[in-house]
Amino acid sequence: MADHERFDIPRIGIWTGALDTVPASRSQELAAELEELGYGAVWLPEVAGRDPFVHLALILSATDTLIGATGIANIWARDAVTTSGAVKGLTEAFPERVLLGLGVSHQNLVSDLRGHNYNKPLTAMRTYLDGMDNAPYLAQRPTTPVRRVLAALRPKMLGLAAERTDGAHPYFVTPEHTAKARETLGAAPLLCPEQAVVLETDPEKARAIGREYTKVYLGQPNYVNSILELGFTEDDLADGGSDAFVDALVAWGDADRIVARVRAHLDAGADHVAVQALPAEKRGLPDEQWRELAAPLSSL
């Protein structure tokens, strides 16, 4: 594990790509509202939208205590020296409010979209961390440590996360995975899983929204391999996933049911849960769900 004191991250945050769907000024306003509602962190993804470091700078400048995290920054999107400079610059400006989530992404998003050779991702991540550790930095240095976690699902990447970073940010997982991840990581590293939720009590409507989410990730071998290791079968994963599979990956229902699922992750060893409220419409903004869930989740 990284050789500095453990990062003090609040127990509940928001994971969302929806802030990319609104103007930057509105994104800042929403981030300020999330902070006021009591959420401790906002996690931003990276595919082909706003640069996540630029977006974090906007969000952090509009808030006072909110932690800005990347969930995740793609190691193939920028070299290690560039990422090191970006996260050090943000950390210097916003001490103890930046968490770098790094990941190897997926074959189609690396080879097809970016034109890189997606080969030996574990080795690539280890080499990338070496590059960050050895990167020169000529600007004003941060007064607090750079905080970083890895998007880790399976034992080898979890082991690297425990060895070289502050911990892990597993995505598209269940509380059962969280328990296994904690066992692999050991007690000290941070464990910050993502949990998808839908504040909807109608089973048909909730599962339809959930299945739009699950079918995206079931097209990625990294996630499929992780899910199969949890005991699901190929039949469970067909056509976006069976009802039982969707229910396992997406917590839906009233606020009490959603809180119970988030609590299950915490009970299984998570330090922080990044709650992803799924909108009913493509590119929708789940701001009403954020507001309705804020008080119930604050009890955790």
Short mmCIF file of C-alpha atoms in Angstrom, two decimals:
data_model
loop_
_atom_site.label_atom_id
_atom_site.label_comp_id
_atom_site.label_asym_id
_atom_site.label_seq_id
_atom_site.Cartn_x
_atom_site.Cartn_y
_atom_site.Cartn_z
CA MET A 1 0.00 0.00 0.00
CA ALA A 2 1.06 3.61 -0.54
CA ASP A 3 3.41 4.79 2.19
CA HIS A 4 1.32 7.61 3.66
CA GLU A 5 -1.63 7.96 6.00
CA ARG A 6 -4.93 6.51 4.86
CA PHE A 7 -7.15 8.82 2.84
CA ASP A 8 -10.15 9.95 4.89
CA ILE A 9 -12.96 9.58 2.36
CA PRO A 10 -16.61 9.86 3.45
CA ARG A 11 -18.73 6.72 3.26
CA ILE A 12 -21.09 7.82 0.47
CA GLY A 13 -20.43 9.50 -2.87
CA ILE A 14 -22.04 9.84 -6.28
CA TRP A 15 -20.77 8.15 -9.45
CA THR A 16 -22.15 9.82 -12.56
CA GLY A 17 -21.53 10.49 -16.20
CA ALA A 18 -24.58 12.75 -16.30
CA LEU A 19 -22.64 15.92 -15.49
CA ASP A 20 -21.20 15.64 -19.00
CA THR A 21 -24.68 16.08 -20.46
CA VAL A 22 -25.16 19.61 -19.12
CA PRO A 23 -23.20 22.84 -19.66
CA ALA A 24 -20.10 23.21 -17.52
CA SER A 25 -21.70 25.97 -15.43
CA ARG A 26 -24.67 23.71 -14.66
CA SER A 27 -22.29 20.89 -13.75
CA GLN A 28 -20.69 23.18 -11.19
CA GLU A 29 -24.09 24.14 -9.77
CA LEU A 30 -25.08 20.48 -9.45
CA ALA A 31 -21.79 19.60 -7.77
CA ALA A 32 -22.37 22.37 -5.24
CA GLU A 33 -25.86 20.99 -4.61
CA LEU A 34 -24.51 17.46 -4.14
CA GLU A 35 -22.09 18.82 -1.55
CA GLU A 36 -24.93 20.65 0.21
CA LEU A 37 -27.01 17.46 0.19
CA GLY A 38 -24.23 15.73 2.11
CA TYR A 39 -22.55 13.55 -0.49
CA GLY A 40 -18.82 13.30 0.15
CA ALA A 41 -17.45 12.69 -3.34
CA VAL A 42 -18.28 12.81 -7.03
CA TRP A 43 -16.77 10.19 -9.36
CA LEU A 44 -16.44 11.06 -13.05
CA PRO A 45 -15.87 8.50 -15.84
CA GLU A 46 -13.74 8.84 -18.94
CA VAL A 47 -14.74 7.64 -22.41
CA ALA A 48 -14.94 10.46 -24.94
CA GLY A 49 -16.47 13.38 -23.07
CA ARG A 50 -14.92 16.22 -21.10
CA ASP A 51 -11.40 15.54 -19.98
CA PRO A 52 -11.98 14.31 -16.41
CA PHE A 53 -9.17 16.42 -14.95
CA VAL A 54 -10.56 19.58 -16.54
CA HIS A 55 -14.00 18.63 -15.29
CA LEU A 56 -12.71 17.95 -11.78
CA ALA A 57 -11.03 21.35 -11.71
CA LEU A 58 -14.37 22.97 -12.55
CA ILE A 59 -16.25 20.98 -9.91
CA LEU A 60 -13.67 21.41 -7.17
CA SER A 61 -13.49 25.15 -7.78
CA ALA A 62 -17.26 25.38 -7.27
CA THR A 63 -17.31 23.45 -3.98
CA ASP A 64 -15.60 23.62 -0.60
CA THR A 65 -15.18 20.09 0.75
CA LEU A 66 -16.38 17.72 -1.97
CA ILE A 67 -13.84 15.12 -3.10
CA GLY A 68 -13.40 14.84 -6.86
CA ALA A 69 -12.54 11.37 -8.13
CA THR A 70 -11.96 9.83 -11.53
CA GLY A 71 -13.86 6.62 -12.07
CA ILE A 72 -11.77 5.99 -14.04
CA ALA A 73 -9.02 7.85 -15.86
CA ASN A 74 -7.92 5.62 -18.73
CA ILE A 75 -4.17 4.91 -18.71
CA TRP A 76 -4.21 4.80 -22.52
CA ALA A 77 -5.64 8.33 -22.76
CA ARG A 78 -2.49 10.12 -21.59
CA ASP A 79 1.04 9.10 -20.69
CA ALA A 80 2.17 8.66 -17.11
CA VAL A 81 4.02 11.99 -16.96
CA THR A 82 0.90 13.85 -18.11
CA THR A 83 -1.34 12.11 -15.59
CA SER A 84 1.19 12.70 -12.83
CA GLY A 85 1.24 16.40 -13.66
CA ALA A 86 -2.55 16.63 -13.81
CA VAL A 87 -3.18 14.96 -10.47
CA LYS A 88 -0.34 16.79 -8.73
CA GLY A 89 -1.64 20.11 -10.03
CA LEU A 90 -5.15 19.37 -8.78
CA THR A 91 -3.89 18.06 -5.45
CA GLU A 92 -1.77 21.19 -4.92
CA ALA A 93 -4.79 23.39 -5.61
CA PHE A 94 -7.27 21.25 -3.65
CA PRO A 95 -5.42 19.36 -0.89
CA GLU A 96 -7.00 16.08 0.22
CA ARG A 97 -9.91 16.58 -2.18
CA VAL A 98 -8.63 14.63 -5.20
CA LEU A 99 -8.72 10.87 -5.74
CA LEU A 100 -7.23 9.48 -8.93
CA GLY A 101 -8.99 6.33 -10.06
CA LEU A 102 -6.89 4.66 -12.77
CA GLY A 103 -7.94 1.82 -15.04
CA VAL A 104 -6.86 -0.18 -18.07
CA SER A 105 -10.30 0.23 -19.72
CA HIS A 106 -11.38 -2.26 -22.41
CA GLN A 107 -10.18 -3.60 -25.74
CA ASN A 108 -12.71 -1.71 -27.86
CA LEU A 109 -12.12 1.59 -26.05
CA VAL A 110 -8.35 1.26 -26.29
CA SER A 111 -7.65 -0.42 -29.64
CA ASP A 112 -10.69 0.66 -31.66
CA LEU A 113 -11.33 4.13 -30.23
CA ARG A 114 -7.77 5.22 -29.42
CA GLY A 115 -5.62 3.06 -31.69
CA HIS A 116 -3.44 1.58 -28.96
CA ASN A 117 -2.35 -2.03 -28.54
CA TYR A 118 -4.40 -3.48 -25.68
CA ASN A 119 -1.90 -6.06 -24.52
CA LYS A 120 -1.07 -7.40 -21.05
CA PRO A 121 -3.17 -4.87 -19.12
CA LEU A 122 -1.75 -5.87 -15.72
CA THR A 123 1.80 -5.31 -16.96
CA ALA A 124 0.71 -2.06 -18.60
CA MET A 125 -0.73 -0.79 -15.32
CA ARG A 126 2.38 -1.74 -13.35
CA THR A 127 4.59 0.04 -15.90
CA TYR A 128 2.28 3.07 -15.82
CA LEU A 129 2.52 3.33 -12.03
CA ASP A 130 6.31 3.15 -12.34
CA GLY A 131 6.14 5.99 -14.85
CA MET A 132 4.03 8.12 -12.53
CA ASP A 133 6.32 7.44 -9.58
CA ASN A 134 9.38 8.49 -11.59
CA ALA A 135 7.82 11.43 -13.44
CA PRO A 136 9.48 14.83 -13.10
CA TYR A 137 7.35 17.70 -11.86
CA LEU A 138 8.56 21.29 -12.18
CA ALA A 139 5.54 23.16 -10.84
CA GLN A 140 4.67 24.01 -7.23
CA ARG A 141 4.39 20.69 -5.45
CA PRO A 142 1.32 19.62 -3.49
CA THR A 143 1.56 19.70 0.30
CA THR A 144 -0.49 16.50 0.66
CA PRO A 145 -0.02 13.07 -0.95
CA VAL A 146 -1.37 12.19 -4.36
CA ARG A 147 -4.20 9.72 -3.71
CA ARG A 148 -4.83 6.98 -6.24
CA VAL A 149 -6.83 3.76 -6.52
CA LEU A 150 -7.09 1.17 -9.28
CA ALA A 151 -10.16 -0.03 -11.12
CA ALA A 152 -9.62 -3.61 -9.98
CA LEU A 153 -11.97 -6.57 -10.25
CA ARG A 154 -9.93 -9.76 -10.12
CA PRO A 155 -7.21 -10.94 -7.73
CA LYS A 156 -4.09 -9.90 -9.65
CA MET A 157 -5.20 -6.30 -10.24
CA LEU A 158 -6.54 -6.10 -6.68
CA GLY A 159 -3.15 -7.30 -5.48
CA LEU A 160 -1.40 -4.58 -7.49
CA ALA A 161 -3.81 -2.01 -6.07
CA ALA A 162 -2.96 -3.11 -2.54
CA GLU A 163 0.76 -3.11 -3.26
CA ARG A 164 1.16 0.16 -5.14
CA THR A 165 -1.80 2.46 -4.47
CA ASP A 166 -4.27 3.59 -1.82
CA GLY A 167 -6.75 0.88 -2.79
CA ALA A 168 -9.37 -0.19 -5.33
CA HIS A 169 -12.46 1.13 -7.10
CA PRO A 170 -14.37 -1.91 -8.40
CA TYR A 171 -17.20 -1.17 -10.85
CA PHE A 172 -20.23 -3.28 -11.82
CA VAL A 173 -20.03 -5.44 -8.73
CA THR A 174 -22.13 -6.94 -5.94
CA PRO A 175 -21.64 -6.96 -2.16
CA GLU A 176 -20.34 -10.51 -2.58
CA HIS A 177 -17.58 -9.16 -4.78
CA THR A 178 -16.86 -6.48 -2.19
CA ALA A 179 -16.34 -9.16 0.46
CA LYS A 180 -13.93 -11.07 -1.81
CA ALA A 181 -12.12 -7.87 -2.75
CA ARG A 182 -11.64 -6.93 0.90
CA GLU A 183 -10.19 -10.36 1.59
CA THR A 184 -7.75 -9.98 -1.30
CA LEU A 185 -6.78 -6.39 -0.48
CA GLY A 186 -6.32 -6.89 3.24
CA ALA A 187 -7.50 -4.50 5.91
CA ALA A 188 -5.54 -1.35 5.14
CA PRO A 189 -6.25 -0.34 1.49
CA LEU A 190 -9.32 1.65 0.57
CA LEU A 191 -12.19 -0.21 -1.07
CA CYS A 192 -14.60 2.03 -2.98
CA PRO A 193 -17.10 0.02 -5.07
CA GLU A 194 -19.69 1.51 -7.40
CA GLN A 195 -23.35 0.54 -6.91
CA ALA A 196 -26.03 1.25 -9.52
CA VAL A 197 -29.47 2.18 -8.17
CA VAL A 198 -32.93 3.02 -9.49
CA LEU A 199 -35.42 4.76 -7.22
CA GLU A 200 -38.43 3.01 -8.75
CA THR A 201 -40.79 0.52 -7.08
CA ASP A 202 -42.42 -0.86 -10.24
CA PRO A 203 -40.44 -4.03 -11.07
CA GLU A 204 -40.98 -3.83 -14.82
CA LYS A 205 -39.95 -0.18 -15.05
CA ALA A 206 -37.00 -0.58 -12.68
CA ARG A 207 -35.62 -3.66 -14.44
CA ALA A 208 -36.01 -2.04 -17.86
CA ILE A 209 -33.84 0.86 -16.67
CA GLY A 210 -31.42 -1.51 -14.99
CA ARG A 211 -31.11 -3.73 -18.05
CA GLU A 212 -30.12 -0.77 -20.22
CA TYR A 213 -27.20 -0.37 -17.81
CA THR A 214 -26.24 -4.04 -17.51
CA LYS A 215 -26.31 -4.76 -21.23
CA VAL A 216 -23.64 -2.14 -21.87
CA TYR A 217 -21.17 -3.80 -19.52
CA LEU A 218 -22.04 -7.36 -20.50
CA GLY A 219 -20.45 -6.50 -23.84
CA GLN A 220 -17.08 -6.14 -22.09
CA PRO A 221 -15.10 -9.35 -21.38
CA ASN A 222 -13.43 -7.86 -18.29
CA TYR A 223 -16.79 -7.48 -16.57
CA VAL A 224 -18.18 -10.79 -17.84
CA ASN A 225 -15.19 -12.71 -16.48
CA SER A 226 -15.56 -11.02 -13.10
CA ILE A 227 -19.29 -11.73 -12.96
CA LEU A 228 -18.88 -15.40 -13.90
CA GLU A 229 -16.41 -15.80 -11.02
CA LEU A 230 -19.22 -14.76 -8.65
CA GLY A 231 -21.24 -17.81 -9.66
CA PHE A 232 -23.48 -16.45 -12.41
CA THR A 233 -23.84 -18.51 -15.57
CA GLU A 234 -23.81 -17.60 -19.25
CA ASP A 235 -27.60 -18.03 -19.24
CA ASP A 236 -27.86 -15.39 -16.49
CA LEU A 237 -26.07 -12.92 -18.74
CA ALA A 238 -28.05 -13.41 -21.97
CA ASP A 239 -30.09 -10.53 -23.44
CA GLY A 240 -28.87 -7.96 -20.95
CA GLY A 241 -29.22 -10.32 -18.01
CA SER A 242 -31.96 -12.27 -16.30
CA ASP A 243 -34.21 -10.57 -13.76
CA ALA A 244 -32.18 -12.16 -10.97
CA PHE A 245 -28.94 -10.86 -12.49
CA VAL A 246 -30.28 -7.34 -12.98
CA ASP A 247 -31.56 -7.37 -9.40
CA ALA A 248 -28.10 -8.42 -8.17
CA LEU A 249 -26.29 -5.62 -10.00
CA VAL A 250 -28.88 -2.84 -9.73
CA ALA A 251 -30.52 -1.95 -6.44
CA TRP A 252 -34.05 -0.78 -7.18
CA GLY A 253 -37.13 -0.01 -5.15
CA ASP A 254 -37.76 2.55 -2.44
CA ALA A 255 -35.08 4.38 -0.53
CA ASP A 256 -34.97 1.74 2.21
CA ARG A 257 -34.11 -1.01 -0.28
CA ILE A 258 -31.39 1.08 -1.85
CA VAL A 259 -29.92 1.99 1.53
CA ALA A 260 -29.92 -1.70 2.44
CA ARG A 261 -27.86 -2.57 -0.63
CA VAL A 262 -25.36 0.20 0.03
CA ARG A 263 -25.14 -0.94 3.65
CA ALA A 264 -24.41 -4.47 2.42
CA HIS A 265 -21.29 -3.18 0.65
CA LEU A 266 -20.18 -1.35 3.78
CA ASP A 267 -20.81 -4.42 5.91
CA ALA A 268 -18.80 -6.49 3.42
CA GLY A 269 -15.76 -4.27 3.87
CA ALA A 270 -16.23 -1.19 1.69
CA ASP A 271 -14.92 2.11 3.03
CA HIS A 272 -16.91 4.17 0.54
CA VAL A 273 -19.71 3.41 -1.92
CA ALA A 274 -20.04 5.40 -5.15
CA VAL A 275 -23.79 5.39 -5.80
CA GLN A 276 -24.78 5.62 -9.44
CA ALA A 277 -28.44 6.64 -9.85
CA LEU A 278 -29.61 5.48 -13.27
CA PRO A 279 -31.86 7.87 -15.21
CA ALA A 280 -34.91 6.59 -17.09
CA GLU A 281 -33.88 8.40 -20.28
CA LYS A 282 -30.66 8.16 -22.22
CA ARG A 283 -28.46 11.12 -21.27
CA GLY A 284 -30.96 11.92 -18.54
CA LEU A 285 -30.05 13.69 -15.32
CA PRO A 286 -30.93 11.73 -12.15
CA ASP A 287 -30.95 14.83 -9.98
CA GLU A 288 -34.30 14.03 -8.37
CA GLN A 289 -32.96 10.65 -7.28
CA TRP A 290 -29.87 12.32 -5.83
CA ARG A 291 -32.11 14.62 -3.79
CA GLU A 292 -34.50 11.91 -2.60
CA LEU A 293 -31.72 9.54 -1.58
CA ALA A 294 -29.51 12.09 0.18
CA ALA A 295 -31.18 11.99 3.58
CA PRO A 296 -31.69 8.19 3.69
CA LEU A 297 -28.08 7.52 2.64
CA SER A 298 -26.80 10.00 5.22
CA SER A 299 -27.83 7.54 7.92
CA LEU A 300 -25.07 5.13 6.86
#
